[in-house]
Amino acid sequence: MDNIKLTGNSKLLKKTKSKINPRELALALAEATECGNGINPLKGYVVLPDFNSDSGDVDQRVALYIVDGELVIEPIATAKANISAFCGNAFISATSVTLTGCPTAAILETASPFQLTATVNPTGALQTGTWSSNATGVATVNSSGLVTVVGPGNATITFTSTDGGFTATCVLLVQSVG
């Protein structure tokens, strides 16, 4: 039987393709279940015996599951709690980004710094991303969305969401004081 190769570094469990013959896998699962090892992939873990190294007896049964490509072996109650917590934290995919705080009129090059706020939609989606300016000689933006006016001209401040790469922009027209 070929080995299963685990790949990726996601925080979410991923399906991987295996070269295991489906018949061999079914036989292995049936054999393990007959031994009292209760394999139930719907629960997210496999129950295996924990043998006493001195007597050879089964001291307890433990759960085996995979997190981030690493095998975890824990007492069954701990595994159930961890898997339940993981499943209860449903991942909500981003669908769009909106910005607030963008000036609607031209601003002067002497303007004070102002704050832009990005909201990743829908509610519950990961709220992280990166800020950038296409004209740092006109306006700069820091990692928190604070915009500093540098000089006259046009600049576009963009927020790009970590999840999905959605963008929202603020177009600035900065006028000279003189």
PDB file of C-alpha atoms in Angstrom:
ATOM      1  CA  MET A   1       0.000   0.000   0.000  1.00  0.00           C
ATOM      2  CA  ASP A   2       1.359   3.459  -0.940  1.00  0.00           C
ATOM      3  CA  ASN A   3       1.825   6.192   1.642  1.00  0.00           C
ATOM      4  CA  ILE A   4      -0.440   9.207   1.918  1.00  0.00           C
ATOM      5  CA  LYS A   5       1.450  12.444   1.385  1.00  0.00           C
ATOM      6  CA  LEU A   6       0.243  15.452   3.379  1.00  0.00           C
ATOM      7  CA  THR A   7       0.883  18.801   1.747  1.00  0.00           C
ATOM      8  CA  GLY A   8       0.078  22.440   2.364  1.00  0.00           C
ATOM      9  CA  ASN A   9       0.263  24.707   5.369  1.00  0.00           C
ATOM     10  CA  SER A  10      -3.337  25.862   5.691  1.00  0.00           C
ATOM     11  CA  LYS A  11      -4.995  26.277   9.066  1.00  0.00           C
ATOM     12  CA  LEU A  12      -7.957  24.443   7.587  1.00  0.00           C
ATOM     13  CA  LEU A  13      -8.022  20.705   7.059  1.00  0.00           C
ATOM     14  CA  LYS A  14      -7.539  19.885   3.389  1.00  0.00           C
ATOM     15  CA  LYS A  15      -8.423  16.826   1.368  1.00  0.00           C
ATOM     16  CA  THR A  16      -5.458  15.179  -0.293  1.00  0.00           C
ATOM     17  CA  LYS A  17      -5.425  12.726  -3.151  1.00  0.00           C
ATOM     18  CA  SER A  18      -3.993   9.370  -2.281  1.00  0.00           C
ATOM     19  CA  LYS A  19      -2.685   6.516  -4.357  1.00  0.00           C
ATOM     20  CA  ILE A  20      -4.153   4.018  -1.903  1.00  0.00           C
ATOM     21  CA  ASN A  21      -6.300   1.454  -3.621  1.00  0.00           C
ATOM     22  CA  PRO A  22      -9.900   2.082  -2.434  1.00  0.00           C
ATOM     23  CA  ARG A  23     -10.445  -1.656  -1.870  1.00  0.00           C
ATOM     24  CA  GLU A  24      -7.312  -1.901   0.308  1.00  0.00           C
ATOM     25  CA  LEU A  25      -8.410   1.135   2.296  1.00  0.00           C
ATOM     26  CA  ALA A  26     -11.898  -0.298   2.836  1.00  0.00           C
ATOM     27  CA  LEU A  27     -10.395  -3.600   4.037  1.00  0.00           C
ATOM     28  CA  ALA A  28      -8.006  -1.791   6.402  1.00  0.00           C
ATOM     29  CA  LEU A  29     -10.858   0.281   7.854  1.00  0.00           C
ATOM     30  CA  ALA A  30     -13.038  -2.801   8.292  1.00  0.00           C
ATOM     31  CA  GLU A  31     -10.206  -4.693  10.001  1.00  0.00           C
ATOM     32  CA  ALA A  32      -9.464  -1.810  12.357  1.00  0.00           C
ATOM     33  CA  THR A  33     -13.152  -1.443  13.226  1.00  0.00           C
ATOM     34  CA  GLU A  34     -13.382  -5.170  13.994  1.00  0.00           C
ATOM     35  CA  CYS A  35     -10.484  -4.711  16.417  1.00  0.00           C
ATOM     36  CA  GLY A  36     -12.587  -2.171  18.352  1.00  0.00           C
ATOM     37  CA  ASN A  37     -10.740   0.823  17.058  1.00  0.00           C
ATOM     38  CA  GLY A  38     -13.890   2.658  15.950  1.00  0.00           C
ATOM     39  CA  ILE A  39     -12.804   4.434  12.783  1.00  0.00           C
ATOM     40  CA  ASN A  40     -15.367   7.075  11.911  1.00  0.00           C
ATOM     41  CA  PRO A  41     -14.083   9.687   9.445  1.00  0.00           C
ATOM     42  CA  LEU A  42     -17.221  11.790   9.981  1.00  0.00           C
ATOM     43  CA  LYS A  43     -16.091  12.523  13.541  1.00  0.00           C
ATOM     44  CA  GLY A  44     -12.726  13.841  12.331  1.00  0.00           C
ATOM     45  CA  TYR A  45     -10.489  11.380  14.175  1.00  0.00           C
ATOM     46  CA  VAL A  46      -9.450   7.747  14.295  1.00  0.00           C
ATOM     47  CA  VAL A  47      -9.538   5.790  17.570  1.00  0.00           C
ATOM     48  CA  LEU A  48      -6.484   3.614  18.189  1.00  0.00           C
ATOM     49  CA  PRO A  49      -5.371   1.463  21.124  1.00  0.00           C
ATOM     50  CA  ASP A  50      -2.631   2.770  23.430  1.00  0.00           C
ATOM     51  CA  PHE A  51      -0.678  -0.298  24.502  1.00  0.00           C
ATOM     52  CA  ASN A  52       1.103  -0.680  27.837  1.00  0.00           C
ATOM     53  CA  SER A  53       4.740  -1.302  26.908  1.00  0.00           C
ATOM     54  CA  ASP A  54       5.273  -3.615  29.902  1.00  0.00           C
ATOM     55  CA  SER A  55       2.200  -5.852  29.747  1.00  0.00           C
ATOM     56  CA  GLY A  56       1.169  -5.438  26.113  1.00  0.00           C
ATOM     57  CA  ASP A  57      -2.406  -4.744  27.237  1.00  0.00           C
ATOM     58  CA  VAL A  58      -4.494  -1.873  25.946  1.00  0.00           C
ATOM     59  CA  ASP A  59      -4.462   0.807  28.657  1.00  0.00           C
ATOM     60  CA  GLN A  60      -6.738   3.210  26.864  1.00  0.00           C
ATOM     61  CA  ARG A  61      -7.896   4.267  23.444  1.00  0.00           C
ATOM     62  CA  VAL A  62      -6.575   7.483  21.921  1.00  0.00           C
ATOM     63  CA  ALA A  63      -7.644   9.689  19.044  1.00  0.00           C
ATOM     64  CA  LEU A  64      -5.439  10.354  16.063  1.00  0.00           C
ATOM     65  CA  TYR A  65      -6.138  13.264  13.730  1.00  0.00           C
ATOM     66  CA  ILE A  66      -4.294  15.700  11.469  1.00  0.00           C
ATOM     67  CA  VAL A  67      -3.842  19.439  12.032  1.00  0.00           C
ATOM     68  CA  ASP A  68      -1.771  21.511   9.613  1.00  0.00           C
ATOM     69  CA  GLY A  69      -0.204  18.378   8.134  1.00  0.00           C
ATOM     70  CA  GLU A  70       0.946  16.994  11.501  1.00  0.00           C
ATOM     71  CA  LEU A  71      -0.417  13.925  13.260  1.00  0.00           C
ATOM     72  CA  VAL A  72      -1.862  14.620  16.705  1.00  0.00           C
ATOM     73  CA  ILE A  73      -2.465  11.826  19.222  1.00  0.00           C
ATOM     74  CA  GLU A  74      -4.507  12.806  22.272  1.00  0.00           C
ATOM     75  CA  PRO A  75      -7.005  11.352  24.715  1.00  0.00           C
ATOM     76  CA  ILE A  76     -10.360  10.978  22.992  1.00  0.00           C
ATOM     77  CA  ALA A  77     -12.120  13.607  25.148  1.00  0.00           C
ATOM     78  CA  THR A  78      -9.439  16.198  24.319  1.00  0.00           C
ATOM     79  CA  ALA A  79      -9.599  15.394  20.606  1.00  0.00           C
ATOM     80  CA  LYS A  80     -13.409  15.671  20.595  1.00  0.00           C
ATOM     81  CA  ALA A  81     -13.230  19.078  22.303  1.00  0.00           C
ATOM     82  CA  ASN A  82     -10.536  20.375  19.920  1.00  0.00           C
ATOM     83  CA  ILE A  83     -12.334  19.153  16.796  1.00  0.00           C
ATOM     84  CA  SER A  84     -15.657  20.528  18.027  1.00  0.00           C
ATOM     85  CA  ALA A  85     -14.065  23.939  18.672  1.00  0.00           C
ATOM     86  CA  PHE A  86     -12.488  23.880  15.198  1.00  0.00           C
ATOM     87  CA  CYS A  87     -15.783  22.979  13.531  1.00  0.00           C
ATOM     88  CA  GLY A  88     -17.630  25.657  15.517  1.00  0.00           C
ATOM     89  CA  ASN A  89     -15.367  28.357  14.097  1.00  0.00           C
ATOM     90  CA  ALA A  90     -16.737  28.329  10.580  1.00  0.00           C
ATOM     91  CA  PHE A  91     -14.590  30.124   8.037  1.00  0.00           C
ATOM     92  CA  ILE A  92     -16.519  32.932   6.373  1.00  0.00           C
ATOM     93  CA  SER A  93     -15.138  33.885   2.978  1.00  0.00           C
ATOM     94  CA  ALA A  94     -14.741  37.541   2.087  1.00  0.00           C
ATOM     95  CA  THR A  95     -16.919  38.857  -0.739  1.00  0.00           C
ATOM     96  CA  SER A  96     -15.993  42.561  -0.912  1.00  0.00           C
ATOM     97  CA  VAL A  97     -14.309  45.479   0.851  1.00  0.00           C
ATOM     98  CA  THR A  98     -15.628  48.971   1.647  1.00  0.00           C
ATOM     99  CA  LEU A  99     -13.746  52.073   2.827  1.00  0.00           C
ATOM    100  CA  THR A 100     -14.903  54.891   5.067  1.00  0.00           C
ATOM    101  CA  GLY A 101     -13.171  58.184   5.825  1.00  0.00           C
ATOM    102  CA  CYS A 102     -12.248  59.105   2.255  1.00  0.00           C
ATOM    103  CA  PRO A 103     -12.519  62.876   1.595  1.00  0.00           C
ATOM    104  CA  THR A 104     -15.151  63.721  -0.995  1.00  0.00           C
ATOM    105  CA  ALA A 105     -13.531  67.000  -2.062  1.00  0.00           C
ATOM    106  CA  ALA A 106      -9.999  68.197  -2.862  1.00  0.00           C
ATOM    107  CA  ILE A 107      -7.729  68.587   0.140  1.00  0.00           C
ATOM    108  CA  LEU A 108      -4.813  70.946   0.735  1.00  0.00           C
ATOM    109  CA  GLU A 109      -1.227  69.718   0.872  1.00  0.00           C
ATOM    110  CA  THR A 110      -1.088  71.026   4.461  1.00  0.00           C
ATOM    111  CA  ALA A 111      -3.933  68.742   5.540  1.00  0.00           C
ATOM    112  CA  SER A 112      -3.544  66.814   8.773  1.00  0.00           C
ATOM    113  CA  PRO A 113      -3.251  63.035   8.585  1.00  0.00           C
ATOM    114  CA  PHE A 114      -6.628  61.315   8.369  1.00  0.00           C
ATOM    115  CA  GLN A 115      -7.822  57.783   9.053  1.00  0.00           C
ATOM    116  CA  LEU A 116      -9.306  55.436   6.463  1.00  0.00           C
ATOM    117  CA  THR A 117     -11.167  52.368   7.711  1.00  0.00           C
ATOM    118  CA  ALA A 118     -11.571  49.211   5.661  1.00  0.00           C
ATOM    119  CA  THR A 119     -14.393  46.749   6.297  1.00  0.00           C
ATOM    120  CA  VAL A 120     -14.214  43.286   4.764  1.00  0.00           C
ATOM    121  CA  ASN A 121     -17.676  41.912   3.991  1.00  0.00           C
ATOM    122  CA  PRO A 122     -19.627  39.955   5.118  1.00  0.00           C
ATOM    123  CA  THR A 123     -19.565  40.335   8.885  1.00  0.00           C
ATOM    124  CA  GLY A 124     -17.376  37.614  10.369  1.00  0.00           C
ATOM    125  CA  ALA A 125     -14.905  37.496   7.474  1.00  0.00           C
ATOM    126  CA  LEU A 126     -11.208  37.924   8.199  1.00  0.00           C
ATOM    127  CA  GLN A 127     -10.663  41.694   8.595  1.00  0.00           C
ATOM    128  CA  THR A 128      -6.989  41.839   7.594  1.00  0.00           C
ATOM    129  CA  GLY A 129      -5.301  43.221   4.511  1.00  0.00           C
ATOM    130  CA  THR A 130      -2.672  45.621   3.210  1.00  0.00           C
ATOM    131  CA  TRP A 131      -2.719  49.332   2.456  1.00  0.00           C
ATOM    132  CA  SER A 132      -0.845  50.963  -0.411  1.00  0.00           C
ATOM    133  CA  SER A 133      -0.494  54.289  -2.212  1.00  0.00           C
ATOM    134  CA  ASN A 134       0.185  54.576  -5.934  1.00  0.00           C
ATOM    135  CA  ALA A 135       1.814  58.020  -5.484  1.00  0.00           C
ATOM    136  CA  THR A 136       3.870  58.256  -2.298  1.00  0.00           C
ATOM    137  CA  GLY A 137       5.017  61.752  -3.330  1.00  0.00           C
ATOM    138  CA  VAL A 138       1.396  62.870  -2.919  1.00  0.00           C
ATOM    139  CA  ALA A 139       0.118  60.724  -0.013  1.00  0.00           C
ATOM    140  CA  THR A 140       1.384  57.811   2.061  1.00  0.00           C
ATOM    141  CA  VAL A 141      -0.601  55.305   4.101  1.00  0.00           C
ATOM    142  CA  ASN A 142       0.557  53.195   7.035  1.00  0.00           C
ATOM    143  CA  SER A 143      -0.455  49.637   7.933  1.00  0.00           C
ATOM    144  CA  SER A 144      -3.398  50.940   9.987  1.00  0.00           C
ATOM    145  CA  GLY A 145      -4.897  53.100   7.205  1.00  0.00           C
ATOM    146  CA  LEU A 146      -3.588  56.449   8.463  1.00  0.00           C
ATOM    147  CA  VAL A 147      -3.042  58.696   5.414  1.00  0.00           C
ATOM    148  CA  THR A 148      -0.442  61.466   5.435  1.00  0.00           C
ATOM    149  CA  VAL A 149      -0.507  64.126   2.708  1.00  0.00           C
ATOM    150  CA  VAL A 150       2.967  64.793   1.287  1.00  0.00           C
ATOM    151  CA  GLY A 151       2.449  67.147  -1.650  1.00  0.00           C
ATOM    152  CA  PRO A 152       0.110  68.240  -4.468  1.00  0.00           C
ATOM    153  CA  GLY A 153      -1.194  65.817  -7.091  1.00  0.00           C
ATOM    154  CA  ASN A 154      -3.419  62.775  -7.408  1.00  0.00           C
ATOM    155  CA  ALA A 155      -3.059  59.584  -5.394  1.00  0.00           C
ATOM    156  CA  THR A 156      -5.057  56.418  -5.020  1.00  0.00           C
ATOM    157  CA  ILE A 157      -4.999  54.701  -1.641  1.00  0.00           C
ATOM    158  CA  THR A 158      -5.911  51.003  -1.902  1.00  0.00           C
ATOM    159  CA  PHE A 159      -6.834  48.382   0.675  1.00  0.00           C
ATOM    160  CA  THR A 160      -6.469  44.746  -0.454  1.00  0.00           C
ATOM    161  CA  SER A 161      -8.062  42.031   1.700  1.00  0.00           C
ATOM    162  CA  THR A 162      -5.966  39.059   2.783  1.00  0.00           C
ATOM    163  CA  ASP A 163      -8.832  36.678   2.004  1.00  0.00           C
ATOM    164  CA  GLY A 164      -9.764  36.826  -1.661  1.00  0.00           C
ATOM    165  CA  GLY A 165      -7.675  39.850  -2.639  1.00  0.00           C
ATOM    166  CA  PHE A 166     -10.693  42.181  -2.786  1.00  0.00           C
ATOM    167  CA  THR A 167      -9.856  45.878  -3.111  1.00  0.00           C
ATOM    168  CA  ALA A 168     -11.383  49.218  -2.235  1.00  0.00           C
ATOM    169  CA  THR A 169      -9.867  52.575  -3.179  1.00  0.00           C
ATOM    170  CA  CYS A 170      -9.865  56.185  -2.087  1.00  0.00           C
ATOM    171  CA  VAL A 171      -8.916  58.679  -4.812  1.00  0.00           C
ATOM    172  CA  LEU A 172      -7.322  61.856  -3.484  1.00  0.00           C
ATOM    173  CA  LEU A 173      -6.872  65.217  -5.183  1.00  0.00           C
ATOM    174  CA  VAL A 174      -4.312  67.201  -3.199  1.00  0.00           C
ATOM    175  CA  GLN A 175      -4.061  70.902  -4.075  1.00  0.00           C
ATOM    176  CA  SER A 176      -1.106  73.202  -3.524  1.00  0.00           C
ATOM    177  CA  VAL A 177      -1.438  75.878  -0.827  1.00  0.00           C
ATOM    178  CA  GLY A 178       0.023  78.657  -3.002  1.00  0.00           C
TER     179      GLY A 178
END
